[in-house]
Coordinates of C-alpha atoms in Angstrom, one line a residue:
Chain A
X1 CA 0.4 -0.2 0.2
X2 CA 2.5 2.9 -0.8
X3 CA 1.5 6.1 -0.4
X4 CA 1.4 8.9 -2.6
X5 CA 2.1 12.4 -1.9
X6 CA 0.8 14.9 -4.3
X7 CA 2.7 18.0 -2.8
X8 CA 5.9 16.8 -3.0
X9 CA 5.1 14.7 -6.1
X10 CA 6.3 11.3 -4.3
X11 CA 5.5 7.8 -4.3
X12 CA 6.3 6.5 -0.9
X13 CA 7.1 2.7 -0.6
X14 CA 7.9 0.5 2.3
X15 CA 10.5 -2.5 2.1
X16 CA 11.2 -4.2 5.4
X17 CA 13.6 -6.8 5.9
X18 CA 12.1 -10.1 7.6
X19 CA 13.8 -13.2 8.8
X20 CA 15.0 -15.1 12.0
X21 CA 17.0 -13.4 14.9
X22 CA 20.5 -12.0 14.4
X23 CA 20.0 -12.9 10.0
X24 CA 21.8 -9.7 9.6
X25 CA 18.7 -7.7 8.3
X26 CA 20.0 -4.5 10.3
X27 CA 23.9 -5.2 9.2
X28 CA 22.1 -4.4 5.4
X29 CA 20.3 -1.4 6.5
X30 CA 23.6 -0.3 8.2
X31 CA 25.9 -0.7 5.2
X32 CA 23.2 0.7 2.7
X33 CA 22.9 3.6 4.7
X34 CA 26.6 4.3 5.0
X35 CA 26.8 3.9 1.1
X36 CA 23.7 5.9 0.3
X37 CA 24.4 9.7 -0.9
X38 CA 23.6 11.9 1.7
X39 CA 21.7 14.2 -0.2
X40 CA 18.9 11.4 -1.1
X41 CA 18.7 9.8 2.7
X42 CA 16.3 10.8 5.5
X43 CA 17.6 9.8 9.0
X44 CA 18.1 6.7 10.5
X45 CA 15.5 6.0 13.2
X46 CA 15.9 3.6 16.0
X47 CA 13.6 2.8 18.1
X48 CA 13.8 0.7 21.4
X49 CA 12.2 -0.9 23.7
X50 CA 13.6 -2.7 26.7
X51 CA 14.9 -5.6 24.9
X52 CA 13.9 -5.4 21.1
X53 CA 14.7 -3.1 18.2
X54 CA 13.9 -1.7 15.4
X55 CA 15.4 0.3 12.6
X56 CA 13.8 2.6 10.2
X57 CA 15.1 5.0 7.4
X58 CA 13.6 6.5 4.1
X59 CA 16.0 7.5 0.9
X60 CA 14.8 8.4 -2.4
X61 CA 16.9 6.5 -5.1
X62 CA 17.1 8.9 -8.1
X63 CA 18.4 7.0 -10.6
X64 CA 14.9 4.5 -10.8
X65 CA 13.2 7.4 -12.4
X66 CA 9.6 7.9 -12.2
X67 CA 6.5 6.8 -12.9
X68 CA 3.8 9.4 -14.4
X69 CA 5.2 12.6 -13.1
X70 CA 6.0 11.3 -9.8
X71 CA 9.6 10.3 -7.8
X72 CA 9.9 7.2 -5.7
X73 CA 10.6 7.4 -2.4
X74 CA 11.6 3.6 -0.3
X75 CA 11.4 3.7 3.1
X76 CA 13.1 0.8 4.4
X77 CA 12.7 -1.1 7.8
X78 CA 13.8 -3.9 9.7
X79 CA 11.6 -6.4 12.4
X80 CA 12.8 -7.6 15.5
X81 CA 14.0 -10.9 14.2
X82 CA 13.3 -12.9 17.8
X83 CA 10.1 -15.6 17.5
X84 CA 8.6 -14.2 20.8
X85 CA 8.6 -10.7 19.4
X86 CA 5.7 -11.5 16.5
X87 CA 3.4 -8.1 17.7
X88 CA 6.3 -5.9 17.0
X89 CA 6.7 -7.7 12.9
X90 CA 2.7 -7.3 12.8
X91 CA 2.6 -3.5 13.0
X92 CA 5.6 -2.9 11.0
X93 CA 4.7 -5.1 8.0
X94 CA 1.3 -2.7 7.9
X95 CA 1.3 -1.1 4.7
X96 CA 4.3 -3.3 3.1
X97 CA 5.0 -3.0 -0.1
X98 CA 7.9 -5.2 -1.1
X99 CA 9.7 -7.9 1.5
X100 CA 13.5 -8.8 1.5
X101 CA 13.3 -12.1 3.9
X102 CA 17.4 -12.0 4.6
X103 CA 18.1 -16.3 5.9
X104 CA 21.0 -16.8 8.1
X105 CA 22.7 -19.8 6.2
X106 CA 23.9 -21.2 9.5
X107 CA 22.6 -24.8 9.4
X108 CA 21.8 -24.6 12.7
X109 CA 19.9 -21.8 11.8
X110 CA 17.6 -23.4 9.6
X111 CA 14.5 -23.7 11.6
X112 CA 14.3 -20.2 13.1
X113 CA 14.8 -19.7 9.3
X114 CA 11.8 -21.8 8.1
X115 CA 9.8 -20.1 11.3
X116 CA 10.3 -16.8 10.2
X117 CA 9.3 -17.7 6.5
X118 CA 6.5 -19.0 7.9
X119 CA 5.6 -16.2 10.5
X120 CA 6.0 -13.7 7.3
X121 CA 3.5 -15.7 5.7
X122 CA 0.9 -15.7 8.4
X123 CA 1.2 -11.8 9.6
X124 CA 1.2 -11.2 5.9
X125 CA -2.2 -13.0 5.7
X126 CA -3.5 -11.5 8.1
X127 CA -3.4 -8.3 6.8
X128 CA -5.3 -9.3 3.4
X129 CA -2.1 -10.2 1.7
X130 CA -0.4 -13.0 -0.2
X131 CA 3.1 -14.2 0.2
X132 CA 3.1 -14.9 -3.3
X133 CA 1.3 -11.9 -4.9
X134 CA 4.0 -9.5 -2.5
X135 CA 6.9 -8.7 -4.1
X136 CA 9.6 -10.8 -2.1
X137 CA 13.4 -11.2 -2.5
X138 CA 15.3 -13.6 -0.8
X139 CA 18.8 -13.0 1.0
X140 CA 20.7 -16.4 1.3
X141 CA 23.2 -14.5 4.2
X142 CA 26.3 -15.1 6.4
X143 CA 27.6 -17.8 2.7
X144 CA 31.6 -16.5 3.7
X145 CA 30.8 -18.7 7.1
X146 CA 32.3 -22.3 7.1
X147 CA 29.4 -23.8 8.5
X148 CA 26.8 -22.4 5.8
X149 CA 24.4 -25.0 4.0
X150 CA 24.3 -25.7 0.1
X151 CA 23.0 -23.3 -1.3
X152 CA 20.7 -25.5 -3.3
X153 CA 19.3 -26.7 0.2
X154 CA 18.2 -23.2 1.1
X155 CA 16.8 -22.6 -2.0
X156 CA 14.4 -25.7 -2.1
X157 CA 13.8 -25.2 1.5
X158 CA 12.9 -21.2 1.9
X159 CA 12.4 -20.3 -2.1
X160 CA 10.1 -22.8 -3.9
X161 CA 8.4 -20.4 -6.1
X162 CA 11.8 -19.2 -7.9
X163 CA 11.5 -15.6 -6.3
X164 CA 14.6 -13.5 -6.6
X165 CA 17.5 -14.5 -4.5
X166 CA 21.1 -13.5 -3.9
X167 CA 23.8 -15.0 -1.9
X168 CA 25.2 -12.2 0.7
X169 CA 27.4 -11.4 3.5
X170 CA 26.1 -8.7 4.2
X171 CA 29.4 -7.5 6.7
X172 CA 31.4 -6.9 4.0
X173 CA 28.1 -5.2 1.7
X174 CA 28.4 -8.5 -0.7
X175 CA 25.0 -8.7 -2.1
X176 CA 23.7 -5.9 -0.2
X177 CA 22.8 -3.6 -2.8
X178 CA 22.1 -6.3 -5.3
X179 CA 19.2 -7.2 -3.5
X180 CA 18.1 -3.9 -2.5
X181 CA 18.1 -3.3 -6.6
X182 CA 16.3 -6.2 -7.4
X183 CA 12.9 -6.0 -4.4
X184 CA 13.0 -2.1 -5.3
X185 CA 12.6 -3.7 -9.2
X186 CA 9.9 -5.6 -8.2
X187 CA 7.6 -2.7 -5.8
X188 CA 8.0 -0.7 -8.9
X189 CA 6.5 -3.5 -11.6
X190 CA 4.2 -4.1 -9.4
X191 CA 2.8 -0.1 -8.6
X192 CA 3.0 -0.1 -13.0
X193 CA 0.4 -2.7 -13.3
X194 CA -1.2 -1.6 -10.4
X195 CA -1.2 2.2 -12.5
X196 CA -2.6 0.4 -15.7
Chain B
X1 CA 11.9 1.9 39.3
X2 CA 13.0 1.1 36.3
X3 CA 13.3 3.2 33.7
X4 CA 14.8 2.6 29.5
X5 CA 15.9 4.7 26.9
X6 CA 13.9 4.5 24.4
X7 CA 16.5 5.3 21.5
X8 CA 19.1 2.6 22.7
X9 CA 17.4 0.9 25.2
X10 CA 20.0 1.2 27.9
X11 CA 18.4 0.9 31.8
X12 CA 18.7 2.7 34.7
X13 CA 17.2 2.2 38.5
X14 CA 16.0 6.0 39.2
X15 CA 14.4 6.4 43.1
X16 CA 11.0 6.1 42.5
X17 CA 11.1 8.8 46.0
X18 CA 12.8 11.2 43.3
X19 CA 10.2 12.1 40.6
X20 CA 7.5 14.4 40.8
X21 CA 4.3 13.3 39.7
X22 CA 4.8 15.3 36.5
X23 CA 8.0 13.3 36.2
X24 CA 11.3 14.2 35.4
X25 CA 13.8 14.4 32.6
X26 CA 16.6 12.0 32.0
X27 CA 19.6 12.2 30.0
X28 CA 20.9 8.6 29.1
X29 CA 25.0 8.4 29.8
X30 CA 25.1 6.0 26.8
X31 CA 23.7 7.2 24.0
X32 CA 22.6 10.9 25.4
X33 CA 19.0 11.2 24.7
X34 CA 17.1 13.3 27.1
X35 CA 14.0 11.3 28.0
X36 CA 11.3 11.9 30.4
X37 CA 10.3 9.5 33.2
X38 CA 7.3 9.5 35.1
X39 CA 6.1 8.1 38.1
X40 CA 3.6 4.7 37.6
X41 CA 0.1 5.5 38.4
X42 CA -0.9 4.8 41.9
X43 CA -3.0 2.3 42.7
X44 CA -6.4 3.2 44.3
X45 CA -7.6 5.8 41.6
X46 CA -9.5 9.1 43.3
X47 CA -8.6 8.7 47.1
X48 CA -5.5 10.8 46.5
X49 CA -5.3 13.1 44.1
X50 CA -1.8 13.8 44.6
X51 CA 1.2 11.2 44.6
X52 CA 2.4 10.8 47.8
X53 CA 6.6 11.6 47.2
X54 CA 9.4 12.5 49.6
X55 CA 9.5 16.1 47.8
X56 CA 7.2 18.7 48.8
X57 CA 4.8 19.5 45.6
X58 CA 5.4 23.3 44.0
X59 CA 3.4 25.2 44.8
X60 CA 1.1 26.5 41.8
X61 CA 2.7 29.6 41.3
X62 CA 6.5 28.5 40.7
X63 CA 4.2 26.1 38.2
X64 CA 3.4 28.9 36.3
X65 CA 7.0 30.4 36.3
X66 CA 8.4 27.2 34.4
X67 CA 8.8 27.1 30.6
X68 CA 5.2 26.8 28.9
X69 CA 4.6 23.2 27.9
X70 CA 5.4 21.9 24.5
X71 CA 3.3 20.3 22.3
X72 CA 4.5 18.3 19.1
X73 CA 2.1 19.4 16.0
X74 CA 2.5 17.2 13.4
X75 CA 0.2 18.3 9.8
X76 CA 1.4 17.1 6.7
X77 CA -0.6 20.5 5.8
X78 CA 1.6 23.2 6.8
X79 CA -0.6 25.9 6.7
X80 CA -2.7 23.8 9.1
X81 CA -0.4 23.5 11.1
X82 CA 1.1 26.9 11.5
X83 CA -2.3 27.6 12.3
X84 CA -2.9 25.1 15.1
X85 CA 0.3 26.4 16.3
X86 CA -0.2 30.0 16.6
X87 CA -3.2 28.9 18.7
X88 CA -1.4 27.3 21.0
X89 CA 1.0 30.2 21.3
X90 CA -1.5 32.2 22.3
X91 CA -2.8 29.7 24.7
X92 CA 0.5 30.3 26.3
X93 CA 1.7 26.5 24.8
X94 CA 5.0 25.9 23.1
X95 CA 4.1 24.4 19.8
X96 CA 7.2 22.4 17.6
X97 CA 5.3 22.0 14.1
X98 CA 6.8 18.9 11.8
X99 CA 5.4 17.9 9.0
X100 CA 6.1 14.0 8.9
X101 CA 5.9 10.8 10.7
X102 CA 9.7 11.1 10.6
X103 CA 10.0 13.8 11.9
X104 CA 7.5 13.7 14.2
X105 CA 8.9 10.8 16.1
X106 CA 12.6 12.1 15.9
X107 CA 11.1 15.4 18.0
X108 CA 8.9 13.0 19.8
X109 CA 12.2 11.7 21.3
X110 CA 13.9 14.7 21.6
X111 CA 11.5 16.9 23.4
X112 CA 9.7 14.5 25.6
X113 CA 6.3 17.1 24.7
X114 CA 3.2 17.0 27.0
X115 CA 1.4 15.6 24.2
X116 CA 1.3 15.3 20.3
X117 CA -1.3 16.4 18.1
X118 CA -0.7 13.6 15.1
X119 CA -2.2 13.8 11.6
X120 CA -3.4 10.3 10.7
X121 CA -2.2 10.6 7.1
X122 CA 1.3 11.9 8.0
X123 CA 4.1 11.1 4.6
X124 CA 6.9 8.8 5.6
X125 CA 5.0 7.1 8.1
X126 CA 1.5 7.3 8.9
X127 CA 0.2 9.5 11.8
X128 CA -1.3 6.0 13.3
X129 CA 1.9 4.0 13.3
X130 CA 3.6 7.1 14.9
X131 CA 1.2 6.4 17.3
X132 CA 1.4 2.8 18.1
X133 CA 5.5 3.1 17.7
X134 CA 5.2 5.4 21.1
X135 CA 2.6 3.6 22.9
X136 CA 4.8 -0.1 22.5
X137 CA 7.8 1.5 23.8
X138 CA 7.7 1.9 27.5
X139 CA 9.6 5.7 27.9
X140 CA 7.3 7.7 25.5
X141 CA 3.8 5.7 26.0
X142 CA 3.3 8.2 28.8
X143 CA 2.7 11.1 26.3
X144 CA -0.9 11.9 25.7
X145 CA -1.4 11.3 21.6
X146 CA -4.2 13.3 20.1
X147 CA -4.9 11.5 16.9
X148 CA -6.4 13.7 13.4
X149 CA -7.8 12.1 10.9
X150 CA -10.0 13.1 8.0
X151 CA -13.6 14.3 8.3
X152 CA -14.2 12.0 5.0
X153 CA -14.2 8.8 7.2
X154 CA -16.4 10.1 10.0
X155 CA -18.2 6.7 10.6
X156 CA -14.9 4.7 10.0
X157 CA -13.4 6.2 12.3
X158 CA -16.0 6.9 15.2
X159 CA -14.6 4.3 17.4
X160 CA -13.2 4.6 21.1
X161 CA -9.7 5.9 20.6
X162 CA -7.9 3.3 22.9
X163 CA -9.1 1.1 20.0
X164 CA -8.0 3.2 17.4
X165 CA -4.1 2.4 17.7
X166 CA -3.6 3.4 21.2
X167 CA -4.6 7.0 20.8
X168 CA -5.7 9.2 23.8
X169 CA -8.1 11.2 21.9
X170 CA -9.2 11.6 18.6
X171 CA -10.8 14.1 16.9
X172 CA -11.3 15.6 13.4
X173 CA -9.5 17.7 10.8
X174 CA -12.4 20.0 10.7
X175 CA -12.5 20.3 14.5
X176 CA -9.0 21.9 14.6
X177 CA -7.9 24.1 16.6
X178 CA -10.8 24.9 19.1
X179 CA -11.2 20.9 19.9
X180 CA -7.8 20.9 21.6
X181 CA -8.7 23.3 24.1
X182 CA -10.3 21.2 26.4
X183 CA -8.1 18.0 25.9
X184 CA -5.5 20.3 26.9
X185 CA -7.7 22.3 29.8
X186 CA -8.1 18.5 30.6
X187 CA -4.2 18.3 31.0
X188 CA -4.1 21.4 32.4
X189 CA -2.4 22.5 30.0
X190 CA -4.0 25.7 29.7
X191 CA -3.8 28.9 32.4
X192 CA -7.0 29.0 34.5
X193 CA -7.3 25.2 34.1
X194 CA -9.2 22.7 36.1
X195 CA -7.0 20.3 37.9
X196 CA -8.5 17.5 36.5
X197 CA -6.6 14.7 35.1
X198 CA -7.4 12.6 31.1
X199 CA -8.5 8.7 31.7
X200 CA -4.7 6.8 31.9
X201 CA -3.3 6.2 28.9
X202 CA -4.4 3.6 26.5
X203 CA -2.8 0.3 26.4
X204 CA -0.6 -0.5 23.6
X205 CA -2.3 -2.1 20.8
X206 CA -4.1 -5.1 21.6
X207 CA -2.0 -7.4 19.1
X208 CA -0.5 -9.6 21.7
X209 CA -0.2 -9.0 25.5
X210 CA 2.8 -7.2 26.4
X211 CA 6.1 -9.0 27.0
X212 CA 7.3 -9.7 31.1
X213 CA 9.4 -6.8 32.4
X214 CA 12.7 -8.1 32.2
X215 CA 14.3 -9.1 35.4
X216 CA 17.8 -8.6 34.8
X217 CA 18.9 -5.3 34.9
X218 CA 22.7 -4.7 33.3
X219 CA 25.8 -5.4 35.1
X220 CA 25.7 -3.0 38.3
X221 CA 22.0 -2.1 38.0
X222 CA 20.2 -5.4 39.7
X223 CA 16.3 -5.6 39.5
X224 CA 14.3 -3.4 41.5
X225 CA 12.4 -6.7 42.7
X226 CA 12.5 -10.7 42.0
X227 CA 10.8 -11.6 38.5
X228 CA 7.3 -12.7 39.1
X229 CA 6.9 -16.9 38.6
X230 CA 5.3 -17.2 35.1
X231 CA 1.7 -17.6 35.7
X232 CA -0.1 -19.5 33.7
X233 CA -3.0 -18.6 32.0
X234 CA -6.5 -19.5 32.3
X235 CA -6.8 -23.0 30.9
X236 CA -9.0 -23.1 28.2
X237 CA -11.6 -25.8 28.4
X238 CA -10.3 -29.5 26.7
X239 CA -11.3 -29.7 23.2
X240 CA -14.0 -32.7 23.3
X241 CA -13.2 -36.0 22.8
X242 CA -12.2 -37.4 19.4
X243 CA -11.6 -40.6 18.4
X244 CA -8.8 -42.4 20.0
X245 CA -6.3 -42.8 16.4
X246 CA -6.4 -39.6 15.4
X247 CA -6.7 -37.8 18.8
X248 CA -3.0 -40.0 19.3
X249 CA -1.9 -38.8 16.4
X250 CA -2.8 -35.4 16.5
X251 CA -1.2 -35.3 19.9
X252 CA 2.2 -36.8 18.9
X253 CA 2.1 -33.4 16.1
X254 CA 1.2 -31.4 18.6
X255 CA 4.1 -32.3 20.4
X256 CA 6.7 -32.3 17.7
X257 CA 6.0 -28.5 16.5
X258 CA 5.8 -27.8 20.7
X259 CA 9.2 -28.7 20.6
X260 CA 10.1 -27.6 17.4
X261 CA 9.2 -24.0 18.7
X262 CA 11.2 -24.7 22.0
X263 CA 14.3 -25.2 19.7
X264 CA 13.8 -22.4 18.0
X265 CA 13.0 -19.6 20.9
X266 CA 16.2 -21.2 22.7
X267 CA 18.4 -20.9 19.8
X268 CA 17.1 -17.2 20.1
X269 CA 17.4 -16.8 23.6
X270 CA 21.0 -18.5 23.5
X271 CA 22.7 -16.5 20.4
X272 CA 21.3 -13.5 22.2
X273 CA 22.5 -14.1 25.6
X274 CA 25.7 -16.1 24.5
X275 CA 28.3 -14.3 26.9
X276 CA 25.7 -15.1 29.7
X277 CA 24.7 -18.7 28.3
X278 CA 28.8 -19.3 28.4
X279 CA 29.2 -18.5 31.7
X280 CA 26.0 -20.2 32.8
X281 CA 26.9 -23.7 31.1
X282 CA 30.4 -23.0 33.2
X283 CA 28.8 -23.0 36.1
X284 CA 26.5 -25.6 35.6
X285 CA 22.3 -23.6 36.1
X286 CA 21.2 -22.5 32.5
X287 CA 18.0 -22.8 33.6
X288 CA 18.5 -20.5 36.4
X289 CA 20.6 -17.9 35.1
X290 CA 18.4 -17.5 31.6
X291 CA 15.6 -17.8 33.5
X292 CA 14.6 -13.7 33.0
X293 CA 15.3 -14.8 28.9
X294 CA 13.8 -17.3 28.9
X295 CA 10.3 -15.4 30.5
X296 CA 9.3 -13.7 27.0
X297 CA 10.1 -17.2 25.0
X298 CA 7.8 -18.5 27.7
X299 CA 4.9 -16.5 27.1
X300 CA 4.9 -16.9 23.4
X301 CA 5.0 -20.4 23.9
X302 CA 1.9 -20.4 26.5
X303 CA 0.0 -18.5 23.1
X304 CA 1.2 -20.9 20.4
X305 CA 1.2 -24.4 22.3
X306 CA -2.0 -26.3 23.6
X307 CA -2.0 -26.7 28.1
X308 CA -2.0 -30.4 27.7
X309 CA 1.1 -30.5 25.8
X310 CA 2.9 -27.9 27.8
X311 CA 1.8 -29.9 31.0
X312 CA 3.7 -33.0 29.9
X313 CA 7.3 -31.5 30.8
X314 CA 9.4 -28.4 30.7
X315 CA 9.7 -28.4 26.9
X316 CA 12.2 -24.7 27.3
X317 CA 14.4 -26.2 30.6
X318 CA 14.6 -29.3 28.8
X319 CA 15.3 -27.9 25.1
X320 CA 18.3 -25.4 27.3
X321 CA 19.9 -27.8 28.8
X322 CA 20.2 -30.1 26.3
X323 CA 22.2 -27.3 24.1
X324 CA 24.3 -26.4 26.9
X325 CA 25.1 -30.4 27.1
X326 CA 25.9 -30.6 23.7
X327 CA 28.1 -26.6 24.1
X328 CA 29.6 -28.3 27.9
X329 CA 30.6 -31.5 25.9
X330 CA 32.4 -29.8 22.5

């Protein structure tokens, strides 16, 4: 549900980074924030409760062009990943336009990946979204770790519909912008289709 | 009492006796953000009008000498925002006007105003999202929120404010700024206002019960009280009897699901508390040492797993011990 600001002629799109705890969602956002031109990005906001944290920032990529004379502004969010912070995840998913699912490639986190993907599907459905229709990109993060599961196996478990996916090592920036560009492309395509 | 920083989450022990009824400003030593700490509401509401603090109450004259209360106005319409601000200045208040949701959150975090007037359809981040985030944050929760909606959705928005994203009061755009007068008067923010209090702040959005308070404070800041034991919620009535074979299968599936959820919860707890877990494994008391960290997981576990399955064993403690044994032997 993108928000259109007619006075500034901007379409605001919300992209949520989803995934299990400590999978690298915040690392993705921090890397994007550090590498984005200060002139086109907003402020990074961190909202913390006693134990969980939400990060948010917005930026306006100028190179992605316009839709019917409107610029597109992207708002990036992360959700708290621990399984028990579901209320926050539901809240942050409201009005989402695109999702990046950050999977932790470590073998011992496969179950947490699957739980988080199921939870994403459930929480989207509660708001009337269908996971198969929402722009979704999957990032297989932590590929640089020695205990990373084989990519084929991760794809089989987490990406049966062959959504765009990328290998990443977010701490060094590998795959971070490829993922973001891909989800932005998917969101824009979705918007253009809705406009027809 | 324990207060936590709205920005970085650092927790501080505050002597309740040093807090005035209207609260106090505290600077976080870690991130330097200033935030307001308010005393918890008194139990017997209505019996006493003033909190029994050791500090003597300020005389009314002294209160009037203080700086005018700050009000954050977040309105996408620049003209309406300015008009509302001008009115509030005339009423003796200090408005801070912003025009999008992001700036609204930043202004609220920075100034900790007495009240926030939020346009529901703010750019960048909707006003109701700002409201929900504020009401989920224990340091911002006590700030009153007036949510301003559009005239066109009169029927849709005519609900109790507490049902609507946790806002304290709801007004329509056409009613601004005059509709704010009784609200500000009730809060005691207008000169000559009667000392009357608004209803207590709305509870956070009723998505799920809030997690129990973390019982373990950072090093050097012991918790104020012992963590409460996890109280089991009222047990639902047992499901009607089903055919025996299918019930057995179903129970086995539920036990498997419970074990799976326990593995995920414990995995999260261990990942986020690596050092503490390692120390507890060495000293052989993991369940006791991570009791507070497991509490939120237990609440979530109780919500998702049927009581009959939960009663069979302590899934979380068993899983924690299993992981501890695995780590200890490696």
